[in-house]
Amino acid sequence: MNVVTIGTGYVGINTAAALAYIGHHVAGVDVDARKIAMLRERRAPISEAGLDALLASLQTIRFTTELSEVLGEADVVFIAVGTPSRPDGQANLDYVYSAAAQIGAALSPARDVTIVVKSTVPVGVNGMIETRIREAVQTRGGDGTKLHFASNPEFLREGCALHDTFYPDRFVIGTRDDKAFQMLTELFAPILEQSFVPPASVPSPSPRPRPQCLHTDPISSEMVKYASNVFLALKISYANEIAGLCEKLGGNMADISRGMGMDRRIAPYFLQSGLGWGGSCFPKDSLALLSMARDYGYEMPIVEAAVHVNRRQLDRIVFKILDKLRVLPGKRIAVLGLSFKPNTDDVRNSPSVELAQELVRRGACVCVHDPAGLANARTIYKDDGFLFCDTPAEAAKNADALVIATDWADYRALDWSAIRRLMRGACLFDARNLLRDTMVKNPHLLDGFEYQGL
Ligand code: UGA
């Protein structure tokens, strides 16, 4: 089939690459000329495992900034643009509606096209997109254009986005239109049936189950996305709340999470306590869900509490640091990790960055390191007063305290006694509990440190 994906962010580019790999002709469109130039050279604008190699191998994909150049032949059009937060928490739908307007203005007459929304949009927005595109096409005369609409939310995680696209747990289609449903199931058939040969750069898991498919109405489909993300966020906040109580009562949170996760109904994932959740999705989606609820005069105290607990994690670590170091002006603090989670170079909306910023605000000299996100951080946070360090050792040199802010495996493997010798002070704040097991099982590896988890 001929496919157009609008937006080449995490959702758009991974979807486009996967669809081209399974045999479709794909045109990726973005208003950002810099991204399109990179993609034309088969370089991914984001750092994702396997993406560069996959892009280099694809013959049936092309990229453009001009939607009108490629829309004419499209059988299926994906809207995969961003929906960032507005200051009041509402999702900003400017990009989504701009994509809809462009589609409405550029659709060729007498085409039969399925338009699919992959962007995370508040409940009801799929309906609004359909209305706007239909109206635009009618204004231009209609001319027998047949339009079909579906919501098809994306559940990929940054850092393993291609893996999640090729080997998803679930596939949700929200539509009342039989043709749209049929087009989507045909388009994704090799993925739904897991019948494709795995790309060399994205090996398949073993075993390789077929994704579960849910066919529902558009509103439920939109809500599955929000309800899932926010549920994961509140699962983490719950683990963080239990961890805080455990600190008072005694108890090993790693074991508690493990013990809880042994119950299949709870499952072991998203129970890791620490500095809390960040990134482009959980914070934005929890605020958007609360904003939707507010619009309807409905309270969501559980979601509000999850957001509150998440914010409190930052205060908890800051007060632990203050308890030990007392006044921060004149103190040097190493912060290891800036990305919002390990295995990504994405340092936006990162609790680790917020912590480093708060320490600077309180007068400390903050030396930061990240295994992958340093280049991005140097650009985005160049005026934030951080001292950027190329190695953990450089950050640790003469530090009064060291904070592990992102749970990169690289940090677990550090020679901690060498790090200790470089430091002026002994405080090690493990805001991700990365070394908790080491502390319990091999405490000699952390000799000389005053260790505190979160
Ligand atoms: C999240 C969801 O996991 C995806 O399913 C969804 O498609 C995506 O949002 C989206 O809406 O696009 P992502 O933001 O890439 O994916 O990150 P996650 O791996 O879910 O982690 C989110 C945050 O939770 C990170 O800051 C991470 O450090 C934190 N986290 C995660 C914990 O603090 N504890 C845990 O046990 C797990």
Coordinates of C-alpha atoms and ligand atoms in Angstrom, one line a residue:
M1 CA 0.0 0.0 0.0
N2 CA 1.0 3.6 -0.3
V3 CA 1.4 5.2 3.1
V4 CA 2.1 8.7 4.3
T5 CA 3.2 9.4 7.9
I6 CA 3.0 13.0 9.0
G7 CA 5.5 13.7 11.8
T8 CA 8.9 12.1 12.0
G9 CA 9.3 12.1 15.8
Y10 CA 9.4 8.8 17.8
V11 CA 6.0 7.6 16.7
G12 CA 6.2 8.7 13.1
I13 CA 9.6 7.6 12.1
N14 CA 9.4 4.2 13.8
T15 CA 6.0 3.5 12.2
A16 CA 7.2 4.7 8.8
A17 CA 10.4 2.6 8.9
A18 CA 8.5 -0.6 10.1
L19 CA 5.8 -0.2 7.4
A20 CA 8.5 0.2 4.7
Y21 CA 10.3 -2.8 6.1
I22 CA 7.2 -5.0 5.8
G23 CA 6.8 -4.0 2.2
H24 CA 4.8 -0.8 1.9
H25 CA 5.7 2.4 0.0
V26 CA 6.1 5.0 2.7
A27 CA 6.5 8.8 2.5
G28 CA 7.6 10.5 5.8
V29 CA 6.6 14.1 6.0
D30 CA 7.8 16.7 8.5
V31 CA 7.7 20.5 8.6
D32 CA 11.2 20.4 10.1
A33 CA 13.6 20.7 7.1
R34 CA 16.6 19.7 9.2
K35 CA 15.0 16.4 10.1
I36 CA 14.0 15.7 6.6
A37 CA 17.6 16.5 5.3
M38 CA 19.0 14.0 7.8
L39 CA 16.4 11.3 6.9
R40 CA 17.2 11.7 3.2
E41 CA 20.8 10.8 4.1
R42 CA 19.3 7.9 6.0
R43 CA 20.4 9.3 9.4
A44 CA 17.8 9.1 12.2
P45 CA 17.0 12.4 13.9
I46 CA 16.6 10.5 17.2
S47 CA 18.8 8.0 18.9
E48 CA 16.9 4.6 18.7
A49 CA 18.4 1.2 18.8
G50 CA 18.6 -0.3 15.3
L51 CA 17.0 2.7 13.5
D52 CA 20.0 3.9 11.5
A53 CA 20.7 0.4 10.3
L54 CA 17.1 -0.2 9.4
L55 CA 16.7 3.2 7.5
A56 CA 19.9 2.4 5.5
S57 CA 18.4 -0.9 4.4
L58 CA 15.1 0.5 3.2
Q59 CA 14.3 0.9 -0.5
T60 CA 10.6 2.0 -0.3
I61 CA 10.8 5.0 1.9
R62 CA 11.3 8.6 1.1
F63 CA 11.0 11.9 3.0
T64 CA 9.7 15.3 2.2
T65 CA 8.6 18.6 3.8
E66 CA 5.7 18.9 1.3
L67 CA 2.6 16.8 2.2
S68 CA 0.9 17.9 -1.1
E69 CA 3.7 16.1 -3.1
V70 CA 2.9 12.7 -1.7
L71 CA -0.7 12.8 -0.6
G72 CA -2.1 12.2 -4.1
E73 CA -1.2 8.5 -4.1
A74 CA -1.8 7.7 -0.4
D75 CA -4.1 4.8 0.6
V76 CA -3.4 5.4 4.3
V77 CA -2.3 8.6 6.0
F78 CA -1.0 8.6 9.6
I79 CA -1.1 11.6 11.8
A80 CA 1.9 11.2 14.2
V81 CA 2.7 14.7 15.3
G82 CA 3.4 15.8 18.9
T83 CA 0.8 16.9 21.4
P84 CA 2.9 18.7 24.0
S85 CA 1.5 20.1 27.3
R86 CA 0.2 23.7 27.5
P87 CA 1.1 25.5 30.7
D88 CA -2.4 24.6 32.2
G89 CA -1.8 20.9 31.5
Q90 CA -4.1 20.7 28.4
A91 CA -2.7 18.9 25.4
N92 CA -1.6 21.4 22.7
L93 CA -3.4 20.2 19.6
D94 CA -2.0 22.9 17.2
Y95 CA 0.2 20.4 15.3
V96 CA -2.6 17.8 15.0
Y97 CA -5.1 20.3 13.7
S98 CA -2.5 21.8 11.3
A99 CA -1.9 18.3 9.9
A100 CA -5.7 17.8 9.5
A101 CA -5.9 21.2 7.8
Q102 CA -3.1 20.3 5.4
I103 CA -4.7 16.9 4.6
G104 CA -8.1 18.6 4.0
A105 CA -6.5 21.1 1.7
A106 CA -4.3 18.7 -0.3
L107 CA -6.4 15.5 -0.7
S108 CA -6.8 14.6 -4.3
P109 CA -10.4 14.3 -5.6
A110 CA -12.0 10.9 -6.0
R111 CA -9.5 9.1 -3.8
D112 CA -10.3 6.4 -1.2
V113 CA -8.2 7.3 1.8
T114 CA -8.0 6.0 5.3
I115 CA -6.8 8.6 7.9
V116 CA -5.3 7.2 11.1
V117 CA -4.5 9.2 14.2
K118 CA -1.5 7.8 16.1
S119 CA -0.7 11.0 18.1
T120 CA -1.9 10.8 21.7
V121 CA -5.0 13.0 21.6
P122 CA -7.6 13.8 24.3
V123 CA -10.9 12.1 24.1
G124 CA -13.0 13.3 21.2
V125 CA -10.2 14.8 19.1
N126 CA -10.4 11.9 16.6
G127 CA -14.0 13.0 16.0
M128 CA -12.9 16.6 15.6
I129 CA -10.2 15.7 13.1
E130 CA -12.7 13.7 11.0
T131 CA -15.2 16.7 11.0
R132 CA -12.5 19.2 10.0
I133 CA -11.1 17.0 7.2
R134 CA -14.6 16.2 5.8
E135 CA -15.6 19.8 5.9
A136 CA -12.5 20.9 4.1
V137 CA -12.9 18.3 1.4
Q138 CA -16.6 19.2 1.0
T139 CA -15.7 22.9 0.8
R140 CA -13.5 22.0 -2.1
G141 CA -16.3 20.2 -3.9
G142 CA -16.0 16.7 -2.5
D143 CA -15.6 15.1 -5.9
G144 CA -16.3 11.6 -4.8
T145 CA -13.5 11.5 -2.3
K146 CA -14.1 8.5 0.1
L147 CA -12.7 9.1 3.6
H148 CA -12.3 6.6 6.4
F149 CA -11.0 7.3 9.9
A150 CA -9.5 5.4 12.7
S151 CA -7.7 5.9 16.0
N152 CA -4.6 3.6 16.4
P153 CA -2.7 4.7 19.5
E154 CA 1.0 3.9 19.8
F155 CA 2.5 2.2 22.9
L156 CA 6.2 2.3 22.0
R157 CA 8.8 3.2 24.6
E158 CA 11.7 5.5 23.8
G159 CA 14.9 3.5 23.6
C160 CA 13.2 0.4 22.4
A161 CA 10.7 2.0 20.0
L162 CA 11.5 -0.1 17.0
H163 CA 11.3 -3.3 19.1
D164 CA 7.9 -2.2 20.4
T165 CA 6.7 -1.3 16.9
F166 CA 7.7 -4.7 15.4
Y167 CA 6.8 -6.8 18.4
P168 CA 3.9 -5.0 20.2
D169 CA 1.9 -6.5 23.0
R170 CA -1.3 -5.1 21.7
F171 CA -2.8 -3.3 18.7
V172 CA -5.8 -1.0 19.3
I173 CA -8.0 0.2 16.5
G174 CA -10.8 2.6 17.3
T175 CA -13.2 3.0 14.5
R176 CA -16.8 2.4 13.5
D177 CA -15.8 2.2 9.8
D178 CA -15.4 -1.3 8.5
K179 CA -13.2 -0.2 5.6
A180 CA -10.8 1.6 8.0
F181 CA -10.6 -1.5 10.2
Q182 CA -9.9 -3.7 7.2
M183 CA -7.2 -1.3 5.8
L184 CA -5.4 -1.2 9.1
T185 CA -5.4 -4.9 9.7
E186 CA -4.2 -5.5 6.1
L187 CA -1.5 -2.9 6.4
F188 CA -0.1 -4.3 9.6
A189 CA -0.9 -8.0 8.8
P190 CA 2.8 -9.1 8.9
I191 CA 3.1 -7.6 12.4
L192 CA -0.3 -8.8 13.6
E193 CA 0.6 -12.3 12.4
Q194 CA 4.3 -12.0 13.3
S195 CA 5.0 -13.5 9.9
F196 CA 7.8 -11.1 8.7
V197 CA 11.5 -12.0 8.8
P198 CA 13.0 -10.0 11.7
P199 CA 15.3 -7.2 10.6
A200 CA 18.9 -7.8 11.6
S201 CA 19.0 -4.6 13.6
V202 CA 15.8 -5.4 15.5
P203 CA 15.9 -9.1 16.6
S204 CA 12.7 -10.7 17.7
P205 CA 12.0 -11.8 21.2
S206 CA 11.8 -15.4 21.9
P207 CA 9.0 -16.6 22.2
R208 CA 7.4 -14.3 19.7
P209 CA 3.7 -14.0 20.5
R210 CA 1.2 -12.4 18.2
P211 CA -0.1 -9.1 19.6
Q212 CA -3.6 -9.0 21.0
C213 CA -5.9 -6.9 18.9
L214 CA -8.7 -4.7 20.3
H215 CA -11.3 -3.3 18.0
T216 CA -13.3 -0.6 19.7
D217 CA -14.8 2.8 19.2
P218 CA -12.6 5.9 18.7
I219 CA -13.3 7.4 22.2
S220 CA -12.4 4.1 24.0
S221 CA -9.3 3.8 21.8
E222 CA -8.2 7.3 22.8
M223 CA -8.8 6.6 26.4
V224 CA -6.9 3.2 26.3
K225 CA -3.7 5.2 25.6
Y226 CA -4.2 7.7 28.5
A227 CA -5.5 5.2 30.9
S228 CA -2.5 2.9 30.2
N229 CA 0.2 5.6 30.5
V230 CA -1.2 7.1 33.6
F231 CA -1.7 3.7 35.2
L232 CA 2.0 2.9 34.7
A233 CA 2.8 6.3 36.2
L234 CA 0.7 5.7 39.3
K235 CA 2.1 2.2 39.7
I236 CA 5.6 3.9 40.0
S237 CA 4.2 6.5 42.4
Y238 CA 2.7 3.8 44.5
A239 CA 6.1 2.0 44.7
N240 CA 7.7 5.4 45.6
E241 CA 5.1 5.9 48.4
I242 CA 5.7 2.5 49.8
A243 CA 9.5 3.1 49.6
G244 CA 9.1 6.3 51.6
L245 CA 7.2 4.4 54.4
C246 CA 9.8 1.6 54.3
E247 CA 12.5 4.1 54.9
K248 CA 10.8 4.9 58.2
L249 CA 9.9 1.3 59.1
G250 CA 12.9 -0.5 57.7
G251 CA 12.7 -3.0 54.8
N252 CA 14.3 -3.4 51.4
M253 CA 12.2 -1.9 48.7
A254 CA 13.9 -4.0 46.0
D255 CA 12.8 -7.1 47.7
I256 CA 9.3 -5.6 48.3
S257 CA 8.9 -4.8 44.6
R258 CA 10.2 -8.2 43.7
G259 CA 7.8 -9.9 46.1
M260 CA 4.8 -7.8 44.8
G261 CA 5.7 -8.6 41.2
M262 CA 5.6 -12.3 41.8
D263 CA 1.9 -12.0 41.9
R264 CA 0.9 -12.3 38.2
R265 CA -2.0 -9.9 38.7
I266 CA 0.5 -7.1 39.8
A267 CA 3.4 -8.0 37.5
P268 CA 7.0 -7.0 38.3
Y269 CA 7.2 -4.0 35.9
F270 CA 7.1 -0.3 36.8
L271 CA 7.6 -0.9 40.5
Q272 CA 11.2 0.5 40.6
S273 CA 11.3 3.3 43.2
G274 CA 13.5 6.3 42.8
L275 CA 13.4 9.9 41.6
G276 CA 10.2 9.4 39.8
W277 CA 8.8 9.4 36.3
G278 CA 9.6 11.9 33.5
G279 CA 9.9 12.0 29.8
S280 CA 7.6 13.2 27.0
C281 CA 4.7 11.0 27.9
F282 CA 3.8 10.3 31.6
P283 CA 4.0 13.9 32.8
K284 CA 2.1 15.2 29.8
D285 CA -0.5 12.5 29.7
S286 CA -1.3 12.6 33.4
L287 CA -1.8 16.4 33.3
A288 CA -3.9 16.0 30.1
L289 CA -6.1 13.4 31.8
L290 CA -6.6 15.7 34.8
S291 CA -7.4 18.5 32.5
M292 CA -10.0 16.5 30.6
A293 CA -11.6 15.4 33.9
R294 CA -11.7 19.1 35.1
D295 CA -13.5 20.1 32.0
Y296 CA -16.3 17.7 33.0
G297 CA -16.3 18.6 36.7
Y298 CA -15.0 15.2 37.6
E299 CA -12.3 14.6 40.3
M300 CA -9.5 12.2 39.8
P301 CA -7.9 12.0 43.3
I302 CA -5.8 8.9 42.5
V303 CA -4.2 10.5 39.5
E304 CA -3.7 13.8 41.4
A305 CA -2.0 11.9 44.2
A306 CA 0.3 10.1 41.7
V307 CA 1.4 13.5 40.3
H308 CA 1.9 14.8 43.9
V309 CA 4.0 11.8 45.0
N310 CA 6.1 12.1 41.8
R311 CA 6.9 15.8 42.6
R312 CA 7.6 14.9 46.3
Q313 CA 10.4 12.5 45.2
L314 CA 12.5 15.5 44.1
D315 CA 12.0 17.2 47.4
R316 CA 12.8 14.0 49.3
I317 CA 16.2 13.7 47.7
V318 CA 16.9 17.4 48.0
F319 CA 16.2 17.3 51.8
K320 CA 18.4 14.2 52.2
I321 CA 21.2 16.1 50.5
L322 CA 20.6 19.2 52.7
D323 CA 20.5 17.0 55.8
K324 CA 24.0 15.8 55.1
L325 CA 25.7 18.8 53.4
R326 CA 23.8 21.6 55.3
V327 CA 24.5 24.7 53.3
L328 CA 25.0 24.1 49.5
P329 CA 26.8 27.3 48.5
G330 CA 30.5 26.4 48.3
K331 CA 29.7 22.6 47.9
R332 CA 30.5 20.6 44.8
I333 CA 28.0 18.0 43.8
A334 CA 28.4 15.4 41.1
V335 CA 25.1 14.4 39.3
L336 CA 25.4 11.2 37.3
G337 CA 22.7 10.8 34.7
L338 CA 20.6 13.5 33.0
S339 CA 18.4 11.5 30.6
F340 CA 14.8 10.8 31.9
K341 CA 15.6 7.1 31.9
P342 CA 18.5 5.0 30.8
N343 CA 19.3 4.0 27.2
T344 CA 18.1 7.2 25.7
D345 CA 19.8 10.5 24.9
D346 CA 16.5 12.3 25.7
V347 CA 17.1 14.8 28.5
R348 CA 13.8 16.7 28.1
N349 CA 11.3 16.6 31.1
S350 CA 13.9 14.7 33.0
P351 CA 13.6 14.5 36.9
S352 CA 17.4 14.2 36.9
V353 CA 17.8 17.5 35.2
E354 CA 15.2 19.1 37.5
L355 CA 17.3 17.8 40.5
A356 CA 20.5 19.3 39.1
Q357 CA 18.7 22.6 38.4
E358 CA 17.4 22.6 42.0
L359 CA 20.9 22.1 43.4
V360 CA 22.2 24.9 41.3
R361 CA 19.3 27.1 42.4
R362 CA 20.4 26.4 46.0
G363 CA 23.9 27.5 45.4
A364 CA 25.8 24.2 44.8
C365 CA 28.4 23.8 42.1
V366 CA 26.9 21.0 40.0
C367 CA 29.0 18.7 37.8
V368 CA 26.9 16.7 35.5
H369 CA 27.5 13.6 33.4
D370 CA 25.4 11.3 31.2
P371 CA 26.5 8.4 29.0
A372 CA 24.4 9.4 26.0
G373 CA 22.5 12.7 26.7
L374 CA 25.5 15.0 27.3
A375 CA 25.5 16.5 23.8
N376 CA 21.7 17.3 24.0
A377 CA 22.1 18.6 27.5
R378 CA 25.0 20.9 26.5
T379 CA 22.7 22.5 23.9
I380 CA 19.4 22.6 25.8
Y381 CA 20.7 23.4 29.3
K382 CA 23.7 25.5 28.3
D383 CA 22.6 28.4 30.4
D384 CA 21.6 26.4 33.5
G385 CA 24.9 26.7 35.4
F386 CA 26.0 23.1 35.1
L387 CA 29.6 22.0 34.7
F388 CA 29.4 19.4 31.9
C389 CA 31.8 16.5 32.4
D390 CA 32.8 13.9 29.8
T391 CA 33.3 11.1 32.4
P392 CA 31.9 10.2 35.8
A393 CA 35.4 10.5 37.2
E394 CA 35.7 14.1 36.0
A395 CA 32.3 14.9 37.6
A396 CA 33.3 13.2 40.9
K397 CA 36.7 15.0 41.2
N398 CA 36.7 17.0 44.5
A399 CA 32.9 16.5 44.9
D400 CA 31.5 16.7 48.4
A401 CA 28.6 14.4 47.3
L402 CA 27.6 12.3 44.4
V403 CA 24.0 11.7 43.2
I404 CA 23.0 8.9 40.9
A405 CA 20.1 10.5 39.1
T406 CA 19.5 8.1 36.2
D407 CA 19.8 4.3 36.5
W408 CA 22.3 3.7 33.7
A409 CA 23.8 0.2 33.9
D410 CA 27.2 1.9 33.1
Y411 CA 27.1 3.5 36.6
R412 CA 26.6 0.2 38.3
A413 CA 29.7 -1.0 36.7
L414 CA 31.9 1.9 37.8
D415 CA 35.0 1.3 40.0
W416 CA 33.4 2.9 43.0
S417 CA 36.5 2.8 45.2
A418 CA 38.3 4.8 42.5
I419 CA 35.4 7.3 42.4
R420 CA 35.6 7.6 46.2
R421 CA 39.3 8.4 46.1
L422 CA 38.6 11.3 43.7
M423 CA 35.9 12.8 45.9
R424 CA 36.4 15.3 48.7
G425 CA 33.3 14.0 50.7
A426 CA 31.8 10.6 51.2
C427 CA 28.1 11.1 50.5
L428 CA 26.6 8.9 47.9
F429 CA 22.9 9.6 47.2
D430 CA 21.4 6.8 45.0
A431 CA 18.3 8.5 43.8
R432 CA 17.5 5.5 41.5
N433 CA 18.5 2.8 44.0
L434 CA 20.8 1.5 41.4
L435 CA 23.4 0.2 43.9
R436 CA 21.0 -1.0 46.5
D437 CA 21.7 -4.6 45.7
T438 CA 25.4 -4.0 45.7
M439 CA 25.0 -2.3 49.1
V440 CA 23.2 -5.4 50.5
K441 CA 25.3 -8.1 48.8
N442 CA 28.7 -6.6 48.2
P443 CA 29.0 -3.6 50.6
H444 CA 32.8 -3.7 50.4
L445 CA 32.5 -2.4 46.8
L446 CA 31.2 0.8 48.3
D447 CA 33.6 1.0 51.2
G448 CA 34.2 4.6 52.4
F449 CA 30.9 5.9 51.2
E450 CA 28.0 7.1 53.3
Y451 CA 25.3 5.5 51.1
Q452 CA 21.6 6.6 51.0
G453 CA 19.0 5.3 48.7
L454 CA 15.6 6.9 48.0
Ligands
UGA1 C1 5.9 5.5 28.0 C2 5.2 4.2 27.9 O1 5.9 3.2 28.7 C3 4.9 3.7 26.5 O2 4.1 2.5 26.5 C4 4.2 4.8 25.7 O3 3.9 4.4 24.4 C5 5.0 6.1 25.8 O4 5.2 6.5 27.2 C6 4.3 7.1 25.0 O5 3.2 7.5 25.4 O6 4.7 7.5 23.9 P1 8.5 6.3 27.8 O7 8.0 7.6 28.1 O8 9.4 6.0 26.6 O9 7.2 5.3 27.4 O10 9.2 5.8 29.1 P2 9.0 4.6 30.1 O11 10.0 3.5 29.9 O12 7.6 4.2 30.3 O13 9.5 5.4 31.5 C7 8.8 6.5 31.9 C8 9.4 7.1 33.2 O14 9.2 6.2 34.3 C9 11.0 7.2 33.2 O15 11.3 8.5 33.7 C10 11.5 6.1 34.0 O16 12.7 6.3 34.6 C11 10.4 6.0 35.1 N1 10.2 4.6 35.7 C12 9.9 3.6 34.9 C13 10.4 4.5 37.0 O17 10.7 5.5 37.8 N2 10.3 3.3 37.6 C14 9.9 2.2 36.9 O18 9.8 1.1 37.5 C15 9.8 2.3 35.5

